[in-house]
PDB file of C-alpha atoms in Angstrom:
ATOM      1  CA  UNK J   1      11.566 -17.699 -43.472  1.00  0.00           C
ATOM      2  CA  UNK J   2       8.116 -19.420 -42.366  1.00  0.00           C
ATOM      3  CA  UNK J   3      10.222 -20.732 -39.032  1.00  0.00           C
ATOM      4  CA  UNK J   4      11.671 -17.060 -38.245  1.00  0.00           C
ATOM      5  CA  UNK J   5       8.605 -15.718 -38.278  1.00  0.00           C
ATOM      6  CA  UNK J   6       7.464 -18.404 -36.326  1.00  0.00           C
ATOM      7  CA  UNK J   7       9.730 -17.567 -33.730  1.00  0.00           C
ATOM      8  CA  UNK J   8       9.730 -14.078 -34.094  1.00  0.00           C
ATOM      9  CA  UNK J   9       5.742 -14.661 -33.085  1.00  0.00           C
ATOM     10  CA  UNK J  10       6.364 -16.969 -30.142  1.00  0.00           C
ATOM     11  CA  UNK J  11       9.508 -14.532 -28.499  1.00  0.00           C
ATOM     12  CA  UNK J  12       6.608 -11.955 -28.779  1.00  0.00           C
ATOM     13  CA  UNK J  13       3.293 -13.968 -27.385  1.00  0.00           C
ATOM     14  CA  UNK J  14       2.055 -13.132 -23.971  1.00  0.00           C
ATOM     15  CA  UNK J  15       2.769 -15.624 -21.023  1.00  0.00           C
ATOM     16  CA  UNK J  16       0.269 -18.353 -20.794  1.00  0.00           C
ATOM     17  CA  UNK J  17      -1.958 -18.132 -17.742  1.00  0.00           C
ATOM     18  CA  UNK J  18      -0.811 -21.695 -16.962  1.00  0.00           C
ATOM     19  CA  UNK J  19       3.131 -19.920 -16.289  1.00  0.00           C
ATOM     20  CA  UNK J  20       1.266 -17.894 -13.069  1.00  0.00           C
ATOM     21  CA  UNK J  21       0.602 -18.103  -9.764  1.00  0.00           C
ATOM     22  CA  UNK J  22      -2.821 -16.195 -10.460  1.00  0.00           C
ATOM     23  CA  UNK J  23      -4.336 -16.451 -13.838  1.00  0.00           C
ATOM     24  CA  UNK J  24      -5.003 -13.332 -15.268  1.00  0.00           C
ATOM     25  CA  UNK J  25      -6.296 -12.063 -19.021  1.00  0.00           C
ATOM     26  CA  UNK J  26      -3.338  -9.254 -18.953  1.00  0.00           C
ATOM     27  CA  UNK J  27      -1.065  -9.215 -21.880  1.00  0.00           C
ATOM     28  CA  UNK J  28       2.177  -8.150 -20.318  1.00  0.00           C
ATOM     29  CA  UNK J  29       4.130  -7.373 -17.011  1.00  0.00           C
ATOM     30  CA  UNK J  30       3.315  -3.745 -16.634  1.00  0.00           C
ATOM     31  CA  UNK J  31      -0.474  -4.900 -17.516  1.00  0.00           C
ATOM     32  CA  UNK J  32      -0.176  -7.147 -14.611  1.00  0.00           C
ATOM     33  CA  UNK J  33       1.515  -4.579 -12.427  1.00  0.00           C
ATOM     34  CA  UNK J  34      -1.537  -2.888 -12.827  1.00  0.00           C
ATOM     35  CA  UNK J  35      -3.948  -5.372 -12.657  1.00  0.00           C
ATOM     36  CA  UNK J  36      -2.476  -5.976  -9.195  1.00  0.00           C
ATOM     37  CA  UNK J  37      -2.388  -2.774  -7.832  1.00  0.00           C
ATOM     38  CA  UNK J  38      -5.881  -2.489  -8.959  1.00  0.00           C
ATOM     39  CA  UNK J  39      -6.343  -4.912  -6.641  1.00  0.00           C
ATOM     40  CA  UNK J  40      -5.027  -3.680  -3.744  1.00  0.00           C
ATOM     41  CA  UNK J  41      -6.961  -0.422  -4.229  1.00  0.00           C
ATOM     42  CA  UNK J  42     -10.471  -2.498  -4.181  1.00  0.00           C
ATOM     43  CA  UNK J  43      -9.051  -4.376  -0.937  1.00  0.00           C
ATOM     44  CA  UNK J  44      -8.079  -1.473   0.601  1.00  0.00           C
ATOM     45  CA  UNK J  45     -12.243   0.015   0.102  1.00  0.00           C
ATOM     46  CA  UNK J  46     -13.159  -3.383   0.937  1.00  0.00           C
ATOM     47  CA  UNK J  47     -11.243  -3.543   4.196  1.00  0.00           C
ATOM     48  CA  UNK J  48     -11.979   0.065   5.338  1.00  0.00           C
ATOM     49  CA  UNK J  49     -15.467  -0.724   4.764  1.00  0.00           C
ATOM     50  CA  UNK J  50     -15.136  -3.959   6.897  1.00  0.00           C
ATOM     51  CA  UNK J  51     -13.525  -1.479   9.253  1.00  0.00           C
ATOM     52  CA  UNK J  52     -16.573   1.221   9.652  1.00  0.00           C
ATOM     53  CA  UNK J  53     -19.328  -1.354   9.158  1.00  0.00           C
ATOM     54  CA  UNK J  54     -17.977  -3.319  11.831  1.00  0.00           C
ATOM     55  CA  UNK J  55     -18.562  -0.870  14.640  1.00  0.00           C
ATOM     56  CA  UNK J  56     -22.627  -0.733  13.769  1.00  0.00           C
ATOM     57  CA  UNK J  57     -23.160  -4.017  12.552  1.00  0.00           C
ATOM     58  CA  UNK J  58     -23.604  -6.866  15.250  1.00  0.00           C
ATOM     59  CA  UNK J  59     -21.472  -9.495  16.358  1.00  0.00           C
ATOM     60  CA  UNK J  60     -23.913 -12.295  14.591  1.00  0.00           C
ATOM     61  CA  UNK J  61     -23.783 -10.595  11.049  1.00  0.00           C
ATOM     62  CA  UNK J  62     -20.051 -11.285  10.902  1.00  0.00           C
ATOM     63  CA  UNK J  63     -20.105 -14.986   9.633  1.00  0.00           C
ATOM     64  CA  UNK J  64     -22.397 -13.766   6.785  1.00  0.00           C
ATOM     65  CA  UNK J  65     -20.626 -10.787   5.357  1.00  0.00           C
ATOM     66  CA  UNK J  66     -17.140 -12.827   5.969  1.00  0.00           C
ATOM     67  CA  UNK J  67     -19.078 -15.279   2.984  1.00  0.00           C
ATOM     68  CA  UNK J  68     -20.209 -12.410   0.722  1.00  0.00           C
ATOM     69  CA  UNK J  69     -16.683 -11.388   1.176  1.00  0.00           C
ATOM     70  CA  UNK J  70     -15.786 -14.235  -0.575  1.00  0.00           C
ATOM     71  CA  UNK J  71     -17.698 -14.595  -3.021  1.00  0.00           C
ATOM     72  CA  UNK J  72     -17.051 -11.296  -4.069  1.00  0.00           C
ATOM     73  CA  UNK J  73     -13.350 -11.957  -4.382  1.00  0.00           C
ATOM     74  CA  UNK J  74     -13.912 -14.837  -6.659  1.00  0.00           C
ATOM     75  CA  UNK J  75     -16.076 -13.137  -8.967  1.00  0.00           C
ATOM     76  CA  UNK J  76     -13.744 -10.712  -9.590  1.00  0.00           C
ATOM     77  CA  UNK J  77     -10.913 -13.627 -10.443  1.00  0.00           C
ATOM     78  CA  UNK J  78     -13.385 -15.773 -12.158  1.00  0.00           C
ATOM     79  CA  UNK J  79     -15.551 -13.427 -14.134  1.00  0.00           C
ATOM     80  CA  UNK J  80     -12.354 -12.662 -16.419  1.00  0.00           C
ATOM     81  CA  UNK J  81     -11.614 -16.432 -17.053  1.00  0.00           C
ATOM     82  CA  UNK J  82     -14.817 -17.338 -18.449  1.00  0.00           C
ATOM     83  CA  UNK J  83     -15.695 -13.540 -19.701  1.00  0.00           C
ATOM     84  CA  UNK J  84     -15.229 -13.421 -23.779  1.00  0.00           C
ATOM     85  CA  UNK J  85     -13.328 -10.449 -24.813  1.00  0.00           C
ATOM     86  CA  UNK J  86     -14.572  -9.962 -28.249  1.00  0.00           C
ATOM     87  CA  UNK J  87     -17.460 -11.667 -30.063  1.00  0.00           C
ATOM     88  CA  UNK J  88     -16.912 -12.304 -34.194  1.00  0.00           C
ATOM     89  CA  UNK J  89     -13.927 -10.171 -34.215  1.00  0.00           C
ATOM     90  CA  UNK J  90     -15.652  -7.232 -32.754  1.00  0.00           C
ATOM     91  CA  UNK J  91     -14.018  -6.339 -29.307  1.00  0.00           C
ATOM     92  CA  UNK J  92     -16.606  -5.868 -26.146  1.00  0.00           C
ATOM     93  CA  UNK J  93     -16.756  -3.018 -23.582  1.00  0.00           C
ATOM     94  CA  UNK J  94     -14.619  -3.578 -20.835  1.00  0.00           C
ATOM     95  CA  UNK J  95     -16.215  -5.935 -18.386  1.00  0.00           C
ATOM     96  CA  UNK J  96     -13.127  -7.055 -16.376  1.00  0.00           C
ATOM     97  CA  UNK J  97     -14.305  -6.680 -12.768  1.00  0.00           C
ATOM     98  CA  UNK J  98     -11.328  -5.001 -11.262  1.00  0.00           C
ATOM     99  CA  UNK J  99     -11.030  -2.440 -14.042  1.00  0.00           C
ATOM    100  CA  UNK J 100     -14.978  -1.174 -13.742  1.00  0.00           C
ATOM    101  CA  UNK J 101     -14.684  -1.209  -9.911  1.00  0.00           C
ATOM    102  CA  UNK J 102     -11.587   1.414 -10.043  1.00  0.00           C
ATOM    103  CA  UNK J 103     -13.287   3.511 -12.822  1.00  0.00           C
ATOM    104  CA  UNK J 104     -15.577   4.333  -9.710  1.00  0.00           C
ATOM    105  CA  UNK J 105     -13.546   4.058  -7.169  1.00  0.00           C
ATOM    106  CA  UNK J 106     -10.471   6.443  -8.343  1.00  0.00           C
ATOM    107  CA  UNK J 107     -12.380   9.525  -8.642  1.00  0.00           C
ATOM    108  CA  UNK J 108     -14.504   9.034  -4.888  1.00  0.00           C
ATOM    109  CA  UNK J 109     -11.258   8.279  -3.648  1.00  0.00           C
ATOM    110  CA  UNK J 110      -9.537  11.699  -5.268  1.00  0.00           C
ATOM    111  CA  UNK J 111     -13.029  13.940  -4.370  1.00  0.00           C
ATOM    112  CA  UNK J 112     -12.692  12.828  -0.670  1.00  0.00           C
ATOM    113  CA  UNK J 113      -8.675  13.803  -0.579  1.00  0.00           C
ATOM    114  CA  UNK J 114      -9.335  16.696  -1.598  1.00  0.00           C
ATOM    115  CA  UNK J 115     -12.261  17.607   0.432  1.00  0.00           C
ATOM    116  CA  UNK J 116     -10.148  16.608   3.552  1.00  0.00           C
ATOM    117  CA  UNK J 117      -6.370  17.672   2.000  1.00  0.00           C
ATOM    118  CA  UNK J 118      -7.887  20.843   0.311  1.00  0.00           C
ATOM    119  CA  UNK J 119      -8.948  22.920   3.536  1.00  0.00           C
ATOM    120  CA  UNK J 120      -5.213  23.667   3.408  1.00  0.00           C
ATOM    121  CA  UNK J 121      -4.730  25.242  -0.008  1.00  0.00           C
ATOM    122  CA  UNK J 122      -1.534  23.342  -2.202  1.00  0.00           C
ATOM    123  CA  UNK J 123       0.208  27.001  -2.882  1.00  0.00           C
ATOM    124  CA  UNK J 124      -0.222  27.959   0.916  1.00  0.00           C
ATOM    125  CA  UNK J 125       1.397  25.198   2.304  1.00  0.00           C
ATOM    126  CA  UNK J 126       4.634  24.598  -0.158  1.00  0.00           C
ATOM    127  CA  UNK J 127       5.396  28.404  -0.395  1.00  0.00           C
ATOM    128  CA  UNK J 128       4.832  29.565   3.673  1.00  0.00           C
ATOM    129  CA  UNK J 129       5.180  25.883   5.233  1.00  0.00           C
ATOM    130  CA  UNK J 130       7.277  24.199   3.050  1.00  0.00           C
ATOM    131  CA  UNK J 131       9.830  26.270   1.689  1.00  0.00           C
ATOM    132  CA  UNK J 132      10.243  28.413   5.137  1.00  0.00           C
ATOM    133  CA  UNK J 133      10.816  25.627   6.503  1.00  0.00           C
ATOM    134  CA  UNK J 134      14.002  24.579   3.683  1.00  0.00           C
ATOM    135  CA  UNK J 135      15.285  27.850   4.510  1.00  0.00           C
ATOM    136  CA  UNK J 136      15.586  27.242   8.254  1.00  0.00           C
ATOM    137  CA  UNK J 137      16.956  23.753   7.735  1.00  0.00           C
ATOM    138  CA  UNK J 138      19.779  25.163   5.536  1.00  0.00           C
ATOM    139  CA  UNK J 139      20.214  27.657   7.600  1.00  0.00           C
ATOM    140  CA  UNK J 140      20.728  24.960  10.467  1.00  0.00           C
ATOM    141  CA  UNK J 141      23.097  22.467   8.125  1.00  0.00           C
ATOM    142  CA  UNK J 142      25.138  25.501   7.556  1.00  0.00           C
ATOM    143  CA  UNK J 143      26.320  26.093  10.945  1.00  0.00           C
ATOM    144  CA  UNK J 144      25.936  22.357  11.577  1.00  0.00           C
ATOM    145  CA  UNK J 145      23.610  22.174  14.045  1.00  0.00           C
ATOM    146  CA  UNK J 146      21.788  19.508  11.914  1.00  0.00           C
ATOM    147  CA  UNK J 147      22.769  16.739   9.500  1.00  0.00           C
ATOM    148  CA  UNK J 148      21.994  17.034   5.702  1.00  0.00           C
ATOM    149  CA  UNK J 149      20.673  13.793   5.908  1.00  0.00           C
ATOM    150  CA  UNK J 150      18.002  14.486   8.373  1.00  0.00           C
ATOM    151  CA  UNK J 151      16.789  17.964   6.472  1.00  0.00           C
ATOM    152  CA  UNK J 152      16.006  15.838   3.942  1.00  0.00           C
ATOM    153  CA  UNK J 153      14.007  13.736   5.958  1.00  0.00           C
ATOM    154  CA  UNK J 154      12.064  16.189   7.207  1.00  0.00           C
ATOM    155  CA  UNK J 155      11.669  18.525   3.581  1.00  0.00           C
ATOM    156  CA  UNK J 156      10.172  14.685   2.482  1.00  0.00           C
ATOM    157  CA  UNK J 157       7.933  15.226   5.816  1.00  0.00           C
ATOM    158  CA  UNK J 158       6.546  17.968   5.081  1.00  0.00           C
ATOM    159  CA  UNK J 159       6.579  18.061   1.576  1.00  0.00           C
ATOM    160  CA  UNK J 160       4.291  14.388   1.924  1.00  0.00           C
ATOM    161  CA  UNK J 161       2.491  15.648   5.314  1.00  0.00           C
ATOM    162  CA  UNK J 162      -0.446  17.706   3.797  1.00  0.00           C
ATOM    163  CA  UNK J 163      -2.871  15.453   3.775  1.00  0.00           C
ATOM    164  CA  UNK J 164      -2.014  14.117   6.890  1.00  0.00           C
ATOM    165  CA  UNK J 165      -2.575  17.445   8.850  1.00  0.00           C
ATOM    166  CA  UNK J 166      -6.458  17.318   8.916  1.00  0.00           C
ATOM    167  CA  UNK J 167      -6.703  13.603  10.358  1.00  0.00           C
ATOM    168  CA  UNK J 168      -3.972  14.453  12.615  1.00  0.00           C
ATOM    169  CA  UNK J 169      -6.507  15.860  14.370  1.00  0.00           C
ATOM    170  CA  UNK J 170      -8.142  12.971  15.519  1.00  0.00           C
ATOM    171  CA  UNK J 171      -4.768  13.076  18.074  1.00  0.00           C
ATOM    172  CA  UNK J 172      -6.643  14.920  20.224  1.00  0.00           C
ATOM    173  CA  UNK J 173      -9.632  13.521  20.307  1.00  0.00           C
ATOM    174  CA  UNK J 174     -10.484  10.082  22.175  1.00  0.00           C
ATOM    175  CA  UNK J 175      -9.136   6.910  21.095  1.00  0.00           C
ATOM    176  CA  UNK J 176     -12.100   5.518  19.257  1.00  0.00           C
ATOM    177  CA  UNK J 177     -12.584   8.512  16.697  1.00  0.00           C
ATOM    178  CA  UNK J 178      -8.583   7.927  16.407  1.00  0.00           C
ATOM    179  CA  UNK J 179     -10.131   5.057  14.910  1.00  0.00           C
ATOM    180  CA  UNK J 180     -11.966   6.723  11.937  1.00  0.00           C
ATOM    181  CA  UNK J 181      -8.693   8.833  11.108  1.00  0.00           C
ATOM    182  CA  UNK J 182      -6.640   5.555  11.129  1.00  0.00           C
ATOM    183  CA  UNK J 183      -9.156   3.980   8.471  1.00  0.00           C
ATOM    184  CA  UNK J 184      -9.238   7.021   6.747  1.00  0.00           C
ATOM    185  CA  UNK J 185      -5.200   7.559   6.312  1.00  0.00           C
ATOM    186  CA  UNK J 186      -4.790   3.816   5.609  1.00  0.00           C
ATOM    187  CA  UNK J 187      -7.507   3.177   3.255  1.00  0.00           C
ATOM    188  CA  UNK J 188      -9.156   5.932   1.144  1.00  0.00           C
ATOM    189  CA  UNK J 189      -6.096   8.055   1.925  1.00  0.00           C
ATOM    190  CA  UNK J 190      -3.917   5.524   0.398  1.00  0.00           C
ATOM    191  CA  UNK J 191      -6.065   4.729  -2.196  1.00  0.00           C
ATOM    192  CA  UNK J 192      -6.183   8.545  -3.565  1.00  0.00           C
ATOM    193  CA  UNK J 193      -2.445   8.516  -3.614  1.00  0.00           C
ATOM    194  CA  UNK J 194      -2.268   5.087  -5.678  1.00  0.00           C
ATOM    195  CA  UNK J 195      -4.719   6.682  -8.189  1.00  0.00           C
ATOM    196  CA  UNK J 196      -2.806   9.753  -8.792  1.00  0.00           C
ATOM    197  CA  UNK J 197       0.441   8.889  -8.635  1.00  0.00           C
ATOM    198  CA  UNK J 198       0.169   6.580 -11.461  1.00  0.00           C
ATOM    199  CA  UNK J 199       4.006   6.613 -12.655  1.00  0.00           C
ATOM    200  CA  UNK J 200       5.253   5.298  -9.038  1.00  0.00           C
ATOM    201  CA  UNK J 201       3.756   1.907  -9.884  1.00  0.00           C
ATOM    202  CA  UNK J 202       6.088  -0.285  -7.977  1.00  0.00           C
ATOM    203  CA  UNK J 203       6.375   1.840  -5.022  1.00  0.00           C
ATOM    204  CA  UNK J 204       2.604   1.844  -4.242  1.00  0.00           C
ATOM    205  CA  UNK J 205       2.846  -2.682  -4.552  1.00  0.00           C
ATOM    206  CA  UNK J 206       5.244  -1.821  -2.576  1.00  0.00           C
ATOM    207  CA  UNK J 207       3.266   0.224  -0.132  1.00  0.00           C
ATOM    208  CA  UNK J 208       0.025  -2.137   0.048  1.00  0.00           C
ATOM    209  CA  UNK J 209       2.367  -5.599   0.439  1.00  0.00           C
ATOM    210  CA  UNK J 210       3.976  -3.451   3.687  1.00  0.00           C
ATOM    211  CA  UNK J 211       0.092  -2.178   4.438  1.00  0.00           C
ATOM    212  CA  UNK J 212      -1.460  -5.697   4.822  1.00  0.00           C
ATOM    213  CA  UNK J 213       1.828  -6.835   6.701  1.00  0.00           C
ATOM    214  CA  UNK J 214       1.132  -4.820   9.250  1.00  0.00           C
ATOM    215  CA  UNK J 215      -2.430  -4.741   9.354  1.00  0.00           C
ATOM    216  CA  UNK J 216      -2.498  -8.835  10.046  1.00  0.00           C
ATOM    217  CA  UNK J 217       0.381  -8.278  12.784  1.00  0.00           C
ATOM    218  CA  UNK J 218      -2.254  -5.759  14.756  1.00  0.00           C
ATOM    219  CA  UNK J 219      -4.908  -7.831  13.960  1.00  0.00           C
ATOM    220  CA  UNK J 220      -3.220 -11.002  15.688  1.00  0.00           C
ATOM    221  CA  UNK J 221      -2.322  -8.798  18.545  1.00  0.00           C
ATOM    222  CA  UNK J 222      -5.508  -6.850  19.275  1.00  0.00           C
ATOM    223  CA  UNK J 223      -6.260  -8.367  22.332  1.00  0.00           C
ATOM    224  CA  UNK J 224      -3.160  -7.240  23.737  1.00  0.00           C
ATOM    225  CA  UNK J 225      -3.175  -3.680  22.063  1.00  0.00           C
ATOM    226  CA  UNK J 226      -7.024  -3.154  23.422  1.00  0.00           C
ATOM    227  CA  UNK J 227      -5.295  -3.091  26.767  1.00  0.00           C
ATOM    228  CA  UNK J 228      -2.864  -0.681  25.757  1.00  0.00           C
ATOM    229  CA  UNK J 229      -3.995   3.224  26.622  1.00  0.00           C
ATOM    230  CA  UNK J 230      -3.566   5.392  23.209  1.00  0.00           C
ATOM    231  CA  UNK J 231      -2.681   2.636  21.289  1.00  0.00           C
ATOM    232  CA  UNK J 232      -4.983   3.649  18.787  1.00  0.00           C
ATOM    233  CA  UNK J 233      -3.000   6.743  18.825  1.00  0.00           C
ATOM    234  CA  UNK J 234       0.320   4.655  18.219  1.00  0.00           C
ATOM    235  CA  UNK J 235      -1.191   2.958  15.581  1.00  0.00           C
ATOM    236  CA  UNK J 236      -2.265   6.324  13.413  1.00  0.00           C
ATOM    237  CA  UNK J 237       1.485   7.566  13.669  1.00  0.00           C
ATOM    238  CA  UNK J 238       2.622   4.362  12.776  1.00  0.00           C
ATOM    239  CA  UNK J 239       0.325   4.024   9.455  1.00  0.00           C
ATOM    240  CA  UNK J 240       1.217   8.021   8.551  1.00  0.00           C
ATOM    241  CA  UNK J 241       4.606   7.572   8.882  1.00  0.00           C
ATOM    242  CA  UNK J 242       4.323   4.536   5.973  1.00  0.00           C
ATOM    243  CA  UNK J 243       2.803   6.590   3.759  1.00  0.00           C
ATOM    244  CA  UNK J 244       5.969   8.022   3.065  1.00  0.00           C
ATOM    245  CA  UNK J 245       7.058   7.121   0.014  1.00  0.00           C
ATOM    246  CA  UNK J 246      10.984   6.626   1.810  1.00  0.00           C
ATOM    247  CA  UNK J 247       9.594   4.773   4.279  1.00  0.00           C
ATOM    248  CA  UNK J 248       7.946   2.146   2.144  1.00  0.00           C
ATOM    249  CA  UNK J 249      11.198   2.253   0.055  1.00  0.00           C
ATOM    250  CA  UNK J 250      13.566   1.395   3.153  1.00  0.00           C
ATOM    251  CA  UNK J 251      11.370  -0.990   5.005  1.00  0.00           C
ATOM    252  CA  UNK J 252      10.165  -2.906   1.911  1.00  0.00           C
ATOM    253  CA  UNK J 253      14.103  -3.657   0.971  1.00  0.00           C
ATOM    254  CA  UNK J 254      14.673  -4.310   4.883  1.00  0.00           C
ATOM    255  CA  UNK J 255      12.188  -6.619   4.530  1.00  0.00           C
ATOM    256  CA  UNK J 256      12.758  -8.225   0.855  1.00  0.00           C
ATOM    257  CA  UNK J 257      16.414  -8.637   2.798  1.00  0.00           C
ATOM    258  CA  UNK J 258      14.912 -10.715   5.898  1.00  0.00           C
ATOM    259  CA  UNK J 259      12.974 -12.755   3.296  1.00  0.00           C
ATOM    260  CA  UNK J 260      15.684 -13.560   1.273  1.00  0.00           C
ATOM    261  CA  UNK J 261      17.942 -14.845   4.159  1.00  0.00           C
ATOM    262  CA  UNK J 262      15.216 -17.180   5.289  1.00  0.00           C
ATOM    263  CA  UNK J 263      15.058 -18.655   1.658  1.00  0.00           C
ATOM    264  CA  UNK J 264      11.733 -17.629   1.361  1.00  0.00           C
ATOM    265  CA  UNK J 265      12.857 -15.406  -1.816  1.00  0.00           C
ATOM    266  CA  UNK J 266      14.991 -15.816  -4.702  1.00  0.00           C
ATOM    267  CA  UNK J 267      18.485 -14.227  -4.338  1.00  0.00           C
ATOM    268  CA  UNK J 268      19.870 -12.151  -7.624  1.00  0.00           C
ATOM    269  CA  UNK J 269      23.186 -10.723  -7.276  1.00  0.00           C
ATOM    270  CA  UNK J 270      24.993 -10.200 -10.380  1.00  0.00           C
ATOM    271  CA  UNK J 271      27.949  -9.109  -8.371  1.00  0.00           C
ATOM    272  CA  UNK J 272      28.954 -12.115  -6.950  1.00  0.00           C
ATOM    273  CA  UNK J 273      28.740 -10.910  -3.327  1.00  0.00           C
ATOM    274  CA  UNK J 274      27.172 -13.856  -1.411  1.00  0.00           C
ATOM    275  CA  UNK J 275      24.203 -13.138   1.697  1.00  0.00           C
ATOM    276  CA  UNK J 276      24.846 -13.585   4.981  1.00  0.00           C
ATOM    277  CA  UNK J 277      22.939 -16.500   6.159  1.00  0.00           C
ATOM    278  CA  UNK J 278      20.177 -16.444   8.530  1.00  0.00           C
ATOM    279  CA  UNK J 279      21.440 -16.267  12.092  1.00  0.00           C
ATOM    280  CA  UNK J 280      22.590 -13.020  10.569  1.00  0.00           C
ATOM    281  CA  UNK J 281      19.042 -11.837   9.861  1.00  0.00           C
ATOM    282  CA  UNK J 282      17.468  -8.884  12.103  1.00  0.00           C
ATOM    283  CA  UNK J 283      14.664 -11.162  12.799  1.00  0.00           C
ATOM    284  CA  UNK J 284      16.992 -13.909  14.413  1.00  0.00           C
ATOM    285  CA  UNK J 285      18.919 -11.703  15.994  1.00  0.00           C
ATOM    286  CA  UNK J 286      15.956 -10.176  17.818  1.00  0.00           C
ATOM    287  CA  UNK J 287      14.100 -13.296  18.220  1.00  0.00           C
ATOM    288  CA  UNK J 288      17.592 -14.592  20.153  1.00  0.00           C
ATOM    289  CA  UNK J 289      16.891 -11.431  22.479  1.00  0.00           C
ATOM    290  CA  UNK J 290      13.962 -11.742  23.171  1.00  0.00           C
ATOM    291  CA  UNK J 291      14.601 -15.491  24.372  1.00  0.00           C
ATOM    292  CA  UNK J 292      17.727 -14.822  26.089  1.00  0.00           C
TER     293      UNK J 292
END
């Protein structure tokens, strides 16, 4: 009986921090889920801070905040590992770095949304915008002038696109305050969304994996893209349409896919269909065109 309960107790324990990549004092995977996508949330404020301080702050102060930079990212992974969680059986105040960061950050994140979302009023746009809108699109599937498919596309447009109309804005304006809505919809925008959409857990991972995929592609190329008239522009499109909870959905699995048929991820297919091997990939196939 002693030995069942013995296993019964180890079937039940919480993986050692020695079985992960990342140590972490999380109990279970849905604790770590959201351990990581609190995360993401303080790298995203971190990086649109980076991203307004560095147009006032001189070239010579980059080395130095590029070290505080680090150091705050390992106190908020070593803090936890050394940090006692209770003290004679009496459990302390939550001290864990990432969880007291996001207590602040989540509701600054949801007071500027709204200050910025709510100059268009919720009912106003889902009655008048929104569902006008449904009724032309059906309207225009019934005689088949459009493709069911594609009025869904752009109900899930609309239906996403409210806080999106205000920075839109910066469209019109010159490419360099296209800059502030870019940091705004990628960041804090982002970040509002994570915080109150707290049951799509593995779509927002999703969403900040795809986010800092991109954001170190323009980064490597932004020498070439400073050349580029409205790329700024380009790049605020680009970073509203992945806010779209489809979007992230289609182009994380296209990706996930890619990575797969390089062998950089694990393949699970109960079904017993096999993957086509790389020289099948996208990425081949367009790396093969583009070398001719």
């Amino acid at each position: 009986k002693n030995s069942a309960t013995e296993e019964d107790a180890t079937s039940v324990a919480p993986r050692s921090n020695s079985s992960r990549l990342i140590p972490t004092s999380e109990h279970s995977l849905e604790e770590e889920l959201q351990d990581w996508l609190r995360f993401w949330m303080v790298r995203g404020a971190v990086e649109g801070l980076k991203c307004l301080l560095s147009w006032v702050t001189p070239s010579w102060c980059t080395p130095a905040l590029l070290q505080l930079e680090l150091l705050f990212y390992l106190w908020i992974y070593g803090l936890p590992l050394i940090q006692p969680q209770a003290i004679a059986g009496q459990e302390l105040p939550e001290g864990r770095p990432l969880r007291v960061l996001c207590k602040w950050l989540r509701p600054q994140a949801k007071r500027t949304m709204e200050a910025v979302s709510g100059a268009i009023p919720l009912d106003f746009w889902q009655d008048r915008i929104v569902g006008y809108t449904k009724t032309i699109l059906a309207g225009l599937v019934l005689v088949r002038a459009l493709k069911q498919p594609t009025s869904d596309w752009l109900v899930h447009l609309l239906e996403e696109g409210r806080p999106l109309v205000i920075p839109a804005l910066t469209l019109l304006m010159p490419g360099v305050l296209t800059g502030y809505g870019i940091v705004y919809v990628q960041y804090f925008l982002s970040i509002a969304k994570t915080s109150t959409q707290k049951k799509s857990l593995r779509l927002w991972l999703r969403y900040w994996v795809l986010n800092a995929l991109i954001d170190a592609t323009l980064q490597h190329f932004s020498s070439l893209l400073w050349w580029i008239p409205f790329s700024n522009h380009a790049i605020f499109v680009l970073y509203c349409y992945l806010s779209l909870p489809k979007t992230v959905d289609h182009w994380y699995t296209a990706m996930e896919t890619e990575m797969k048929k390089f062998g950089l991820l694990i393949y699970h297919d109960n079904t017993g269909d096999e993957l086509s091997s790389m020289e099948d990939s996208h990425t081949a196939r367009f790396l093969a065109w583009v070398w001719g």
